[in-house]
Amino acid sequence: MITMINTNNEPKTLLDAVKFFSDYENCRSFMVEARWPDGKVKCPTCGSEHVTYMQKTRRWKCYSKHARPQFTLKVGTIFEDSPISLEKWLPTVWLLANCKNGISSYEVARALGLTQKTAWFMLHRVRLAMRTTVFGKPGGEVEVDETFIGGKARNMHLDRREKAITGTGGKDKAAVLGFLRRGGEVRAEVVPNRKKRTLQGMVRGQVAPGAAVYTDALASYDGLESEFAHQVVDHAVEYVRGRVHTNGLENFWSLLKRGIKGTYVSVEPFHLESYLDEQAFRYNNRDNEEVGDTGRFRAALAHIVGKRLTYDELIGKTALEKQNHILN
Ligand SMILES: [Zn+2]
């Protein structure tokens, strides 16, 4: 059974979203659609469609004989082990999918009547799940550029500020490497440094051999010509040479930095990665204007719960990826 969603009262603002999702039936419609696009609810244990919904307990019952024959919509998703209700989780996803400049845990806490700590944890979990892990290697024309994020010394306590500033000067900043496929998606990753070995290793891991790679004149990119159609635009001379430029990424960096300044007090390196993923998700879905806020929410939710990934699996996977990264 597919429940039709009334599109007239779709949420437009934070308050709308909170109100809209406070109705469990709205949560149920969206969750069922995201998890089972054919509209047929299946038992997460055995996959059987022979299940019955029990309105009273908001559970389904599977008729096959196995342990845990009853299940909720949270089973097998990143929400599963959390006592927080879907009525609070879904507006949080909605906010992350739609707020251009990001959203702070304080705002979420206030809107949903949660503690800031709980809201922070929820945001972190959803950001992690939004991380697009399965990219094909981009081919065609790819802009590659690096930037520094952080260094918000004015927000620090005086003793920390002195420590940060007297260091190497860039010690409190994190280096980030970005990839933008023309007409395609952007992705950005925290890198330990801007050395040749680090940056070129990343490019080789992320970009299909033979692709046109456009970078600035940083010496770390020298030598990419052996595997890519590498072209350099020297910013000391010019910013654009025909198709050779990194303006797409420059645009992404400025959105990124505006978001950090406007909403987040600071970005610790540890959390920076998930913040980058969140911004990349929004950037990559920016042209979905015809689908609007609800469309972006649908895409995010399908991405998050469509994979049937629990939070434990999610963190395990991320840790493994990190490990692979180092090995590569
Ligand atoms: Zn079953």
mmCIF file of C-alpha atoms and ligand atoms in Angstrom:
data_model
loop_
_atom_site.group_PDB
_atom_site.id
_atom_site.type_symbol
_atom_site.label_atom_id
_atom_site.label_comp_id
_atom_site.label_asym_id
_atom_site.label_seq_id
_atom_site.Cartn_x
_atom_site.Cartn_y
_atom_site.Cartn_z
ATOM 1 C CA MET A 1 0.000 0.000 0.000
ATOM 2 C CA ILE A 2 1.404 3.368 -0.981
ATOM 3 C CA THR A 3 0.289 6.279 1.119
ATOM 4 C CA MET A 4 -0.102 9.437 -0.902
ATOM 5 C CA ILE A 5 1.655 12.422 0.548
ATOM 6 C CA ASN A 6 -0.246 15.661 0.577
ATOM 7 C CA THR A 7 2.123 17.942 -1.271
ATOM 8 C CA ASN A 8 0.270 21.120 -0.336
ATOM 9 C CA ASN A 9 1.478 21.250 3.227
ATOM 10 C CA GLU A 10 5.067 20.242 2.520
ATOM 11 C CA PRO A 11 7.407 22.023 4.889
ATOM 12 C CA LYS A 12 9.182 25.162 3.722
ATOM 13 C CA THR A 13 10.737 26.440 6.927
ATOM 14 C CA LEU A 14 12.274 24.976 10.043
ATOM 15 C CA LEU A 15 9.046 25.458 11.972
ATOM 16 C CA ASP A 16 7.012 23.928 9.133
ATOM 17 C CA ALA A 17 9.318 20.907 9.103
ATOM 18 C CA VAL A 18 9.032 20.366 12.829
ATOM 19 C CA LYS A 19 5.251 20.618 12.630
ATOM 20 C CA PHE A 20 4.968 18.455 9.508
ATOM 21 C CA PHE A 21 7.028 15.621 10.925
ATOM 22 C CA SER A 22 5.380 15.767 14.332
ATOM 23 C CA ASP A 23 2.644 13.809 12.530
ATOM 24 C CA TYR A 24 3.880 10.227 12.567
ATOM 25 C CA GLU A 25 1.908 9.392 9.412
ATOM 26 C CA ASN A 26 4.048 11.877 7.469
ATOM 27 C CA CYS A 27 7.200 10.229 8.842
ATOM 28 C CA ARG A 28 5.843 6.816 7.914
ATOM 29 C CA SER A 29 5.045 7.822 4.313
ATOM 30 C CA PHE A 30 8.508 9.224 3.704
ATOM 31 C CA MET A 31 10.338 6.370 5.428
ATOM 32 C CA VAL A 32 8.438 3.680 3.517
ATOM 33 C CA GLU A 33 9.078 5.487 0.234
ATOM 34 C CA ALA A 34 12.786 5.893 0.990
ATOM 35 C CA ARG A 35 13.357 2.314 2.122
ATOM 36 C CA TRP A 36 11.073 0.470 -0.281
ATOM 37 C CA PRO A 37 10.683 2.506 -3.476
ATOM 38 C CA ASP A 38 8.146 -0.033 -4.790
ATOM 39 C CA GLY A 39 5.977 0.744 -1.763
ATOM 40 C CA LYS A 40 6.024 -2.876 -0.530
ATOM 41 C CA VAL A 41 7.255 -3.141 3.049
ATOM 42 C CA LYS A 42 9.587 -6.107 3.483
ATOM 43 C CA CYS A 43 10.753 -7.823 6.669
ATOM 44 C CA PRO A 44 14.324 -6.644 7.373
ATOM 45 C CA THR A 45 15.219 -10.096 8.704
ATOM 46 C CA CYS A 46 13.970 -12.432 5.956
ATOM 47 C CA GLY A 47 12.839 -10.107 3.170
ATOM 48 C CA SER A 48 9.294 -11.473 3.137
ATOM 49 C CA GLU A 49 6.483 -9.201 1.966
ATOM 50 C CA HIS A 50 4.009 -11.198 4.006
ATOM 51 C CA VAL A 51 3.813 -8.608 6.788
ATOM 52 C CA THR A 52 1.039 -6.767 8.594
ATOM 53 C CA TYR A 53 1.115 -3.261 9.989
ATOM 54 C CA MET A 54 -0.127 -2.805 13.525
ATOM 55 C CA GLN A 55 -1.271 0.774 13.833
ATOM 56 C CA LYS A 56 -1.370 0.782 17.611
ATOM 57 C CA THR A 57 2.269 -0.137 18.191
ATOM 58 C CA ARG A 58 3.555 1.276 14.866
ATOM 59 C CA ARG A 59 5.170 -2.074 14.172
ATOM 60 C CA TRP A 60 5.009 -4.619 11.399
ATOM 61 C CA LYS A 61 4.700 -8.301 12.042
ATOM 62 C CA CYS A 62 6.397 -10.838 9.784
ATOM 63 C CA TYR A 63 4.671 -14.225 9.400
ATOM 64 C CA SER A 64 7.848 -16.191 8.716
ATOM 65 C CA LYS A 65 9.271 -18.148 11.621
ATOM 66 C CA HIS A 66 12.382 -16.420 12.932
ATOM 67 C CA ALA A 67 13.566 -14.365 15.887
ATOM 68 C CA ARG A 68 12.361 -10.738 16.094
ATOM 69 C CA PRO A 69 9.309 -11.184 13.883
ATOM 70 C CA GLN A 70 8.191 -7.637 14.721
ATOM 71 C CA PHE A 71 9.955 -4.585 13.365
ATOM 72 C CA THR A 72 9.662 -0.816 13.287
ATOM 73 C CA LEU A 73 10.688 1.560 10.523
ATOM 74 C CA LYS A 74 13.922 2.258 12.387
ATOM 75 C CA VAL A 75 15.153 -1.343 12.297
ATOM 76 C CA GLY A 76 18.115 -1.688 9.964
ATOM 77 C CA THR A 77 18.729 2.044 9.659
ATOM 78 C CA ILE A 78 21.078 4.539 11.290
ATOM 79 C CA PHE A 79 18.182 5.453 13.622
ATOM 80 C CA GLU A 80 17.758 1.923 14.965
ATOM 81 C CA ASP A 81 19.583 1.984 18.291
ATOM 82 C CA SER A 82 18.493 5.498 19.171
ATOM 83 C CA PRO A 83 15.690 6.317 21.606
ATOM 84 C CA ILE A 84 14.976 9.488 19.606
ATOM 85 C CA SER A 85 11.736 9.233 17.636
ATOM 86 C CA LEU A 86 11.431 9.502 13.850
ATOM 87 C CA GLU A 87 9.357 12.641 14.475
ATOM 88 C CA LYS A 88 12.639 14.257 15.595
ATOM 89 C CA TRP A 89 15.057 12.470 13.305
ATOM 90 C CA LEU A 90 13.274 13.381 10.079
ATOM 91 C CA PRO A 91 13.122 17.149 10.603
ATOM 92 C CA THR A 92 16.838 16.937 11.401
ATOM 93 C CA VAL A 93 17.496 15.277 8.035
ATOM 94 C CA TRP A 94 15.237 17.847 6.377
ATOM 95 C CA LEU A 95 17.263 20.677 7.894
ATOM 96 C CA LEU A 96 20.610 19.238 6.860
ATOM 97 C CA ALA A 97 19.377 18.620 3.331
ATOM 98 C CA ASN A 98 17.993 22.121 2.882
ATOM 99 C CA CYS A 99 19.709 24.766 4.977
ATOM 100 C CA LYS A 100 22.231 26.383 2.656
ATOM 101 C CA ASN A 101 24.485 27.620 5.390
ATOM 102 C CA GLY A 102 24.199 24.539 7.534
ATOM 103 C CA ILE A 103 22.450 24.314 10.844
ATOM 104 C CA SER A 104 23.813 24.417 14.351
ATOM 105 C CA SER A 105 23.031 21.999 17.129
ATOM 106 C CA TYR A 106 21.695 24.940 19.149
ATOM 107 C CA GLU A 107 19.041 25.713 16.535
ATOM 108 C CA VAL A 108 18.018 22.060 16.258
ATOM 109 C CA ALA A 109 17.917 21.700 20.036
ATOM 110 C CA ARG A 110 15.648 24.699 20.392
ATOM 111 C CA ALA A 111 13.323 23.733 17.556
ATOM 112 C CA LEU A 112 12.901 20.119 18.635
ATOM 113 C CA GLY A 113 13.033 20.566 22.392
ATOM 114 C CA LEU A 114 16.204 18.540 22.839
ATOM 115 C CA THR A 115 19.421 19.191 24.694
ATOM 116 C CA GLN A 116 22.213 20.687 22.613
ATOM 117 C CA LYS A 117 24.307 17.598 23.250
ATOM 118 C CA THR A 118 21.620 15.298 21.856
ATOM 119 C CA ALA A 119 21.091 17.572 18.850
ATOM 120 C CA TRP A 120 24.831 17.669 18.194
ATOM 121 C CA PHE A 121 24.981 13.890 18.235
ATOM 122 C CA MET A 122 22.007 13.584 15.857
ATOM 123 C CA LEU A 123 23.502 16.072 13.393
ATOM 124 C CA HIS A 124 26.790 14.252 13.482
ATOM 125 C CA ARG A 125 25.158 10.900 12.786
ATOM 126 C CA VAL A 126 23.105 12.199 9.874
ATOM 127 C CA ARG A 127 26.087 14.006 8.350
ATOM 128 C CA LEU A 128 28.090 10.822 8.480
ATOM 129 C CA ALA A 129 25.292 8.947 6.745
ATOM 130 C CA MET A 130 24.972 11.628 4.074
ATOM 131 C CA ARG A 131 28.558 10.979 3.134
ATOM 132 C CA THR A 132 28.516 9.819 -0.427
ATOM 133 C CA THR A 133 30.733 6.788 -0.322
ATOM 134 C CA VAL A 134 30.086 5.264 -3.691
ATOM 135 C CA PHE A 135 31.326 7.599 -6.369
ATOM 136 C CA GLY A 136 32.438 6.376 -9.709
ATOM 137 C CA LYS A 137 35.823 7.778 -10.589
ATOM 138 C CA PRO A 138 35.107 11.010 -12.422
ATOM 139 C CA GLY A 139 36.393 11.241 -15.972
ATOM 140 C CA GLY A 140 35.958 14.039 -18.514
ATOM 141 C CA GLU A 141 37.160 17.397 -17.191
ATOM 142 C CA VAL A 142 38.033 17.549 -13.515
ATOM 143 C CA GLU A 143 39.028 20.621 -11.509
ATOM 144 C CA VAL A 144 41.384 19.860 -8.629
ATOM 145 C CA ASP A 145 42.206 22.477 -6.020
ATOM 146 C CA GLU A 146 43.194 22.737 -2.394
ATOM 147 C CA THR A 147 42.295 25.201 0.325
ATOM 148 C CA PHE A 148 42.719 25.788 4.044
ATOM 149 C CA ILE A 149 39.810 25.764 6.442
ATOM 150 C CA GLY A 150 39.763 26.897 10.043
ATOM 151 C CA GLY A 151 41.981 29.257 11.918
ATOM 152 C CA LYS A 152 39.131 30.904 13.722
ATOM 153 C CA ALA A 153 41.442 32.205 16.392
ATOM 154 C CA ARG A 154 39.041 34.898 17.534
ATOM 155 C CA ASN A 155 36.639 32.263 18.843
ATOM 156 C CA MET A 156 39.236 30.585 21.010
ATOM 157 C CA HIS A 157 40.193 31.200 24.579
ATOM 158 C CA LEU A 158 43.225 33.433 24.916
ATOM 159 C CA ASP A 159 45.627 30.683 25.977
ATOM 160 C CA ARG A 160 44.565 28.442 23.097
ATOM 161 C CA ARG A 161 44.722 31.359 20.710
ATOM 162 C CA GLU A 162 48.291 32.149 21.656
ATOM 163 C CA LYS A 163 49.280 28.535 21.243
ATOM 164 C CA ALA A 164 47.604 28.316 17.838
ATOM 165 C CA ILE A 165 48.996 31.568 16.498
ATOM 166 C CA THR A 166 52.558 31.190 17.692
ATOM 167 C CA GLY A 167 52.868 27.743 16.087
ATOM 168 C CA THR A 168 53.685 27.408 12.412
ATOM 169 C CA GLY A 169 51.027 29.924 11.542
ATOM 170 C CA GLY A 170 48.844 27.436 9.758
ATOM 171 C CA LYS A 171 48.729 24.888 12.510
ATOM 172 C CA ASP A 172 45.099 25.448 13.419
ATOM 173 C CA LYS A 173 44.023 25.198 9.798
ATOM 174 C CA ALA A 174 43.120 22.019 7.974
ATOM 175 C CA ALA A 175 44.121 21.413 4.365
ATOM 176 C CA VAL A 176 41.292 20.262 2.140
ATOM 177 C CA LEU A 177 41.539 18.867 -1.376
ATOM 178 C CA GLY A 178 38.570 19.205 -3.720
ATOM 179 C CA PHE A 179 37.515 17.553 -6.973
ATOM 180 C CA LEU A 180 34.870 18.935 -9.276
ATOM 181 C CA ARG A 181 33.789 17.127 -12.393
ATOM 182 C CA ARG A 182 32.465 19.635 -14.917
ATOM 183 C CA GLY A 183 28.759 19.052 -15.224
ATOM 184 C CA GLY A 184 28.972 16.577 -12.362
ATOM 185 C CA GLU A 185 29.639 16.305 -8.692
ATOM 186 C CA VAL A 186 31.987 17.909 -6.234
ATOM 187 C CA ARG A 187 33.745 16.107 -3.419
ATOM 188 C CA ALA A 188 36.192 17.329 -0.822
ATOM 189 C CA GLU A 189 38.456 15.552 1.604
ATOM 190 C CA VAL A 190 40.700 16.572 4.463
ATOM 191 C CA VAL A 191 44.372 15.919 3.629
ATOM 192 C CA PRO A 192 47.276 15.785 6.087
ATOM 193 C CA ASN A 193 49.414 18.171 3.988
ATOM 194 C CA ARG A 194 49.928 19.580 0.495
ATOM 195 C CA LYS A 195 52.945 17.502 -0.386
ATOM 196 C CA LYS A 196 53.302 16.064 -3.860
ATOM 197 C CA ARG A 197 52.988 12.480 -2.696
ATOM 198 C CA THR A 198 49.804 13.185 -0.729
ATOM 199 C CA LEU A 199 47.995 15.235 -3.365
ATOM 200 C CA GLN A 200 48.963 13.106 -6.343
ATOM 201 C CA GLY A 201 48.039 9.936 -4.466
ATOM 202 C CA MET A 202 44.584 11.427 -3.887
ATOM 203 C CA VAL A 203 44.199 12.470 -7.529
ATOM 204 C CA ARG A 204 45.174 8.992 -8.731
ATOM 205 C CA GLY A 205 42.718 7.442 -6.302
ATOM 206 C CA GLN A 206 39.854 9.720 -7.292
ATOM 207 C CA VAL A 207 40.155 10.505 -10.983
ATOM 208 C CA ALA A 208 39.985 8.124 -13.941
ATOM 209 C CA PRO A 209 43.274 7.878 -15.895
ATOM 210 C CA GLY A 210 43.272 9.992 -19.029
ATOM 211 C CA ALA A 211 40.802 12.548 -17.672
ATOM 212 C CA ALA A 212 41.526 16.246 -18.216
ATOM 213 C CA VAL A 213 42.775 17.553 -14.873
ATOM 214 C CA TYR A 214 42.916 21.322 -14.264
ATOM 215 C CA THR A 215 44.920 22.676 -11.336
ATOM 216 C CA ASP A 216 46.702 25.838 -10.262
ATOM 217 C CA ALA A 217 50.487 26.103 -10.467
ATOM 218 C CA LEU A 218 51.250 24.449 -7.107
ATOM 219 C CA ALA A 219 54.408 22.383 -7.615
ATOM 220 C CA SER A 220 52.817 19.370 -5.909
ATOM 221 C CA TYR A 221 50.778 18.807 -9.079
ATOM 222 C CA ASP A 222 53.859 18.610 -11.334
ATOM 223 C CA GLY A 223 54.068 15.204 -12.951
ATOM 224 C CA LEU A 224 50.347 14.477 -13.209
ATOM 225 C CA GLU A 225 50.873 14.799 -16.993
ATOM 226 C CA SER A 226 52.122 11.220 -17.091
ATOM 227 C CA GLU A 227 48.651 9.840 -16.367
ATOM 228 C CA PHE A 228 46.238 12.664 -17.033
ATOM 229 C CA ALA A 229 45.698 15.408 -19.587
ATOM 230 C CA HIS A 230 46.948 17.785 -16.917
ATOM 231 C CA GLN A 231 46.756 21.531 -17.586
ATOM 232 C CA VAL A 232 47.789 24.299 -15.265
ATOM 233 C CA VAL A 233 46.413 27.795 -14.833
ATOM 234 C CA ASP A 234 48.994 29.992 -13.139
ATOM 235 C CA HIS A 235 47.074 32.351 -10.875
ATOM 236 C CA ALA A 236 50.012 34.741 -10.834
ATOM 237 C CA VAL A 237 49.321 35.285 -14.551
ATOM 238 C CA GLU A 238 45.649 34.569 -15.169
ATOM 239 C CA TYR A 239 42.619 32.875 -13.655
ATOM 240 C CA VAL A 240 41.070 31.466 -16.799
ATOM 241 C CA ARG A 241 42.691 30.079 -19.928
ATOM 242 C CA GLY A 242 39.929 28.781 -22.160
ATOM 243 C CA ARG A 243 38.464 25.800 -20.354
ATOM 244 C CA VAL A 244 41.423 25.605 -18.012
ATOM 245 C CA HIS A 245 40.388 27.075 -14.648
ATOM 246 C CA THR A 246 39.317 26.049 -11.164
ATOM 247 C CA ASN A 247 36.459 28.532 -10.804
ATOM 248 C CA GLY A 248 33.903 25.830 -10.033
ATOM 249 C CA LEU A 249 35.849 24.762 -6.979
ATOM 250 C CA GLU A 250 36.575 28.362 -5.977
ATOM 251 C CA ASN A 251 32.833 28.853 -5.905
ATOM 252 C CA PHE A 252 32.398 25.742 -3.761
ATOM 253 C CA TRP A 253 35.139 26.884 -1.347
ATOM 254 C CA SER A 254 33.463 30.239 -0.858
ATOM 255 C CA LEU A 255 30.093 28.592 -0.125
ATOM 256 C CA LEU A 256 31.842 26.269 2.280
ATOM 257 C CA LYS A 257 33.603 29.059 4.125
ATOM 258 C CA ARG A 258 30.507 31.209 4.270
ATOM 259 C CA GLY A 259 28.667 28.299 5.871
ATOM 260 C CA ILE A 260 31.339 27.827 8.475
ATOM 261 C CA LYS A 261 31.449 31.507 9.332
ATOM 262 C CA GLY A 262 27.701 32.004 9.431
ATOM 263 C CA THR A 263 26.583 29.020 11.409
ATOM 264 C CA TYR A 264 29.258 26.991 13.039
ATOM 265 C CA VAL A 265 31.322 28.344 15.883
ATOM 266 C CA SER A 266 34.337 26.365 14.770
ATOM 267 C CA VAL A 267 35.180 23.277 12.810
ATOM 268 C CA GLU A 268 37.424 20.838 14.580
ATOM 269 C CA PRO A 269 39.441 18.724 12.118
ATOM 270 C CA PHE A 270 37.662 15.610 13.348
ATOM 271 C CA HIS A 271 34.253 16.976 12.375
ATOM 272 C CA LEU A 272 35.414 18.823 9.310
ATOM 273 C CA GLU A 273 35.090 15.768 7.087
ATOM 274 C CA SER A 274 31.433 15.255 7.820
ATOM 275 C CA TYR A 275 30.827 18.957 7.366
ATOM 276 C CA LEU A 276 32.496 18.787 3.942
ATOM 277 C CA ASP A 277 30.252 15.872 3.009
ATOM 278 C CA GLU A 278 27.162 17.751 4.056
ATOM 279 C CA GLN A 279 28.102 20.802 1.997
ATOM 280 C CA ALA A 280 29.030 18.626 -0.979
ATOM 281 C CA PHE A 281 25.649 16.911 -0.768
ATOM 282 C CA ARG A 282 23.836 20.234 -0.851
ATOM 283 C CA TYR A 283 26.045 21.541 -3.643
ATOM 284 C CA ASN A 284 25.521 18.404 -5.718
ATOM 285 C CA ASN A 285 21.780 18.667 -5.283
ATOM 286 C CA ARG A 286 21.556 22.425 -5.831
ATOM 287 C CA ASP A 287 20.156 22.166 -9.347
ATOM 288 C CA ASN A 288 17.240 20.104 -8.165
ATOM 289 C CA GLU A 289 15.247 23.305 -7.861
ATOM 290 C CA GLU A 290 12.297 21.743 -9.633
ATOM 291 C CA VAL A 291 12.102 19.133 -6.906
ATOM 292 C CA GLY A 292 12.486 21.752 -4.191
ATOM 293 C CA ASP A 293 13.105 21.256 -0.504
ATOM 294 C CA THR A 294 11.009 18.131 -0.327
ATOM 295 C CA GLY A 295 12.864 16.623 -3.270
ATOM 296 C CA ARG A 296 16.221 17.233 -1.625
ATOM 297 C CA PHE A 297 14.864 15.777 1.596
ATOM 298 C CA ARG A 298 13.675 12.684 -0.294
ATOM 299 C CA ALA A 299 17.089 12.290 -1.928
ATOM 300 C CA ALA A 300 18.843 12.611 1.425
ATOM 301 C CA LEU A 301 16.519 10.198 3.187
ATOM 302 C CA ALA A 302 16.726 7.611 0.401
ATOM 303 C CA HIS A 303 20.485 7.953 0.571
ATOM 304 C CA ILE A 304 20.522 7.490 4.338
ATOM 305 C CA VAL A 305 17.987 4.734 4.953
ATOM 306 C CA GLY A 306 17.860 3.208 1.475
ATOM 307 C CA LYS A 307 21.200 1.559 2.174
ATOM 308 C CA ARG A 308 19.869 -0.320 5.241
ATOM 309 C CA LEU A 309 22.878 0.680 7.209
ATOM 310 C CA THR A 310 22.895 0.779 10.989
ATOM 311 C CA TYR A 311 24.936 3.348 12.849
ATOM 312 C CA ASP A 312 27.428 0.698 14.008
ATOM 313 C CA GLU A 313 27.941 -0.477 10.443
ATOM 314 C CA LEU A 314 28.304 3.118 9.385
ATOM 315 C CA ILE A 315 31.108 3.896 11.807
ATOM 316 C CA GLY A 316 32.804 0.560 11.166
ATOM 317 C CA LYS A 317 32.740 1.269 7.465
ATOM 318 C CA THR A 318 34.117 4.750 7.891
ATOM 319 C CA ALA A 319 36.956 3.492 10.054
ATOM 320 C CA LEU A 320 37.779 0.886 7.430
ATOM 321 C CA GLU A 321 37.750 3.519 4.707
ATOM 322 C CA LYS A 322 40.131 5.658 6.703
ATOM 323 C CA GLN A 323 42.438 2.706 7.046
ATOM 324 C CA ASN A 324 42.316 2.005 3.320
ATOM 325 C CA HIS A 325 43.057 5.631 2.712
ATOM 326 C CA ILE A 326 46.236 5.459 4.714
ATOM 327 C CA LEU A 327 47.273 2.230 3.004
ATOM 328 C CA ASN A 328 46.707 3.803 -0.375
HETATM 329 ZN ZN ZN B 1 10.662 -12.054 8.310
#
